[in-house]
Short mmCIF file of C-alpha atoms in Angstrom, two decimals:
data_model
loop_
_atom_site.label_atom_id
_atom_site.label_comp_id
_atom_site.label_asym_id
_atom_site.label_seq_id
_atom_site.Cartn_x
_atom_site.Cartn_y
_atom_site.Cartn_z
CA UNK A 1 40.76 59.60 14.42
CA UNK A 2 40.05 57.11 11.66
CA UNK A 3 38.71 53.72 11.41
CA UNK A 4 38.02 53.85 15.32
CA UNK A 5 36.01 51.54 16.84
CA UNK A 6 34.23 51.82 20.55
CA UNK A 7 32.47 49.35 21.57
CA UNK A 8 30.30 48.87 25.39
CA UNK A 9 29.96 52.57 25.71
CA UNK A 10 27.23 51.58 28.67
CA UNK A 11 30.64 52.56 30.42
CA UNK A 12 32.75 54.40 28.83
CA UNK A 13 31.97 57.39 26.32
CA UNK A 14 34.56 59.17 23.90
CA UNK A 15 34.64 62.95 24.94
CA UNK A 16 36.43 65.63 23.32
CA UNK A 17 36.86 68.70 25.14
CA UNK A 18 39.15 71.36 23.33
CA UNK A 19 40.00 71.61 19.76
CA UNK A 20 42.14 74.16 19.64
CA UNK A 21 43.14 76.53 16.49
CA UNK A 22 40.79 74.19 14.50
CA UNK A 23 38.58 75.56 11.64
CA UNK A 24 36.80 73.50 9.32
CA UNK A 25 38.13 74.38 6.16
CA UNK A 26 42.11 73.74 7.63
CA UNK A 27 41.23 69.87 8.59
CA UNK A 28 39.93 70.18 11.99
CA UNK A 29 40.01 67.20 14.58
CA UNK A 30 37.77 64.65 13.57
CA UNK A 31 36.14 61.50 13.95
CA UNK A 32 35.93 59.32 10.40
CA UNK A 33 34.96 55.94 8.86
CA UNK A 34 34.29 54.83 12.60
CA UNK A 35 31.60 52.83 14.77
CA UNK A 36 30.42 53.17 18.13
CA UNK A 37 28.48 50.41 20.08
CA UNK A 38 26.70 51.18 22.95
CA UNK A 39 26.14 47.76 24.26
CA UNK A 40 27.51 44.32 23.06
CA UNK A 41 26.18 40.82 24.71
CA UNK A 42 29.65 40.31 26.19
CA UNK A 43 28.67 43.24 29.10
CA UNK A 44 25.31 41.65 29.51
CA UNK A 45 25.10 41.20 33.04
CA UNK A 46 27.97 42.71 34.16
CA UNK A 47 27.68 45.05 37.39
CA UNK A 48 29.38 47.96 36.47
CA UNK A 49 29.74 50.58 39.02
CA UNK A 50 31.35 54.26 38.92
CA UNK A 51 31.87 56.42 42.23
CA UNK A 52 30.18 52.70 44.03
CA UNK A 53 26.93 53.46 41.98
CA UNK A 54 25.32 51.38 39.67
CA UNK A 55 26.36 52.80 36.37
CA UNK A 56 23.57 53.13 33.29
CA UNK A 57 24.34 54.86 30.95
CA UNK A 58 27.05 56.86 28.89
CA UNK A 59 27.07 58.91 25.70
CA UNK A 60 28.37 57.98 22.43
CA UNK A 61 30.13 60.93 21.71
CA UNK A 62 30.29 63.57 24.01
CA UNK A 63 31.35 67.25 21.50
CA UNK A 64 34.04 69.67 22.61
CA UNK A 65 33.20 72.43 24.84
CA UNK A 66 35.38 74.54 22.80
CA UNK A 67 36.70 74.45 18.65
CA UNK A 68 35.30 72.69 15.86
CA UNK A 69 34.97 68.95 15.29
CA UNK A 70 33.45 67.16 12.91
CA UNK A 71 32.54 63.62 12.90
CA UNK A 72 32.31 61.91 8.95
CA UNK A 73 31.16 58.64 7.96
CA UNK A 74 30.76 56.94 10.90
CA UNK A 75 27.90 54.43 12.58
CA UNK A 76 26.43 54.54 15.62
CA UNK A 77 24.82 51.40 17.13
CA UNK A 78 22.38 49.88 19.92
CA UNK A 79 21.69 53.75 21.49
CA UNK A 80 18.40 52.46 22.98
CA UNK A 81 18.91 54.42 26.47
CA UNK A 82 21.80 55.93 25.76
CA UNK A 83 22.21 59.24 24.02
CA UNK A 84 24.66 59.05 20.61
CA UNK A 85 25.37 62.66 21.32
CA UNK A 86 25.87 65.14 24.16
CA UNK A 87 27.55 68.25 23.80
CA UNK A 88 29.63 70.36 25.63
CA UNK A 89 32.64 67.93 26.82
CA UNK A 90 34.61 69.86 29.66
CA UNK A 91 32.01 72.21 30.17
CA UNK A 92 30.90 74.21 33.10
CA UNK A 93 26.71 75.25 33.33
CA UNK A 94 25.70 77.29 30.33
CA UNK A 95 29.09 77.07 28.30
CA UNK A 96 29.60 76.17 24.86
CA UNK A 97 28.11 76.70 21.59
CA UNK A 98 30.51 75.60 19.38
CA UNK A 99 29.87 74.55 15.77
CA UNK A 100 30.35 71.09 14.74
CA UNK A 101 30.00 69.08 11.51
CA UNK A 102 28.25 65.88 10.85
CA UNK A 103 28.64 63.98 7.63
CA UNK A 104 27.69 60.32 6.18
CA UNK A 105 26.19 59.26 10.01
CA UNK A 106 24.66 55.91 9.90
CA UNK A 107 22.11 54.81 13.15
CA UNK A 108 21.58 51.15 13.74
CA UNK A 109 18.84 50.31 16.35
CA UNK A 110 19.57 53.88 17.93
CA UNK A 111 16.26 55.58 18.61
CA UNK A 112 17.90 57.64 21.41
CA UNK A 113 19.62 60.40 19.53
CA UNK A 114 20.65 63.10 21.46
CA UNK A 115 20.55 64.97 24.91
CA UNK A 116 20.75 69.08 25.03
CA UNK A 117 21.22 70.46 28.94
CA UNK A 118 20.96 74.42 28.06
CA UNK A 119 19.98 76.57 25.19
CA UNK A 120 23.40 77.68 22.99
CA UNK A 121 24.96 74.47 24.28
CA UNK A 122 26.10 73.41 20.36
CA UNK A 123 25.42 74.17 16.89
CA UNK A 124 25.47 70.68 14.83
CA UNK A 125 25.97 71.01 11.29
CA UNK A 126 24.20 68.56 9.42
CA UNK A 127 26.13 68.62 5.94
CA UNK A 128 24.19 66.15 4.12
CA UNK A 129 20.93 65.23 6.09
CA UNK A 130 22.47 61.90 7.51
CA UNK A 131 22.77 63.10 11.59
CA UNK A 132 18.93 64.36 11.75
CA UNK A 133 18.02 61.71 9.37
CA UNK A 134 15.86 64.45 7.75
CA UNK A 135 17.71 64.10 4.59
CA UNK A 136 17.96 68.15 4.63
CA UNK A 137 21.33 69.05 3.69
CA UNK A 138 23.03 72.02 5.48
CA UNK A 139 20.44 71.78 7.81
CA UNK A 140 21.44 72.52 11.60
CA UNK A 141 20.42 70.68 15.24
CA UNK A 142 20.69 72.84 18.27
CA UNK A 143 18.92 72.95 21.33
CA UNK A 144 15.66 74.30 21.44
CA UNK A 145 15.56 78.11 22.66
CA UNK A 146 12.95 81.29 22.58
CA UNK A 147 14.98 83.20 19.96
CA UNK A 148 14.90 80.51 17.39
CA UNK A 149 12.20 81.53 14.22
CA UNK A 150 9.50 78.58 14.97
CA UNK A 151 8.53 78.81 11.56
CA UNK A 152 11.40 77.45 9.84
CA UNK A 153 12.19 74.56 12.65
CA UNK A 154 11.27 71.12 13.07
CA UNK A 155 11.39 69.56 16.59
CA UNK A 156 13.08 66.04 16.89
CA UNK A 157 11.95 64.09 19.48
CA UNK A 158 14.60 61.88 19.13
CA UNK A 159 16.81 64.67 20.54
CA UNK A 160 14.90 65.25 23.63
CA UNK A 161 16.63 63.15 25.54
CA UNK A 162 18.03 63.84 29.31
CA UNK A 163 17.94 64.89 32.59
CA UNK A 164 16.95 68.00 34.72
CA UNK A 165 17.07 71.17 32.42
CA UNK A 166 16.91 69.14 29.45
CA UNK A 167 15.76 71.09 26.37
CA UNK A 168 14.62 69.55 22.78
CA UNK A 169 16.05 69.65 19.61
CA UNK A 170 15.10 71.35 16.73
CA UNK A 171 16.04 71.66 13.11
CA UNK A 172 16.31 73.92 10.71
CA UNK A 173 17.28 74.90 7.35
CA UNK A 174 19.73 77.29 6.69
#
């Protein structure tokens, strides 16, 4: 997907389930030069229902539960309540763990970066430090888990949003 625009993501989200037979080197499935806007003024005051319940929040991009996916040179806007990133589209609990890569990520008024539900859910390769906003090239964002060497990791509070079973995010330099 190139030059993709998704807005009023308050209701809908981009969700990738599987990227079959893809590698980063061979040009995997990717989103490039795109804009995702959580909520615009055009949706203010709308009573949006999902399964007869008031719908409150949609994730910007739900990463695939299988395969490799890349997001390059894309901007995320207005994620003040909902997370920009969530892992494991189409997964059952405790599935996932596939790597994704990111570079050239920009956030505009988007303090809520991500949400993780279980350890080993995803590996997010931050090629240039823009995903995590740490500026550290080739770092990794992943859910917190007991096997991580805490001396080489830093907790990222903006990535600790979720619900039941939520996990904090950690970034580590590779």
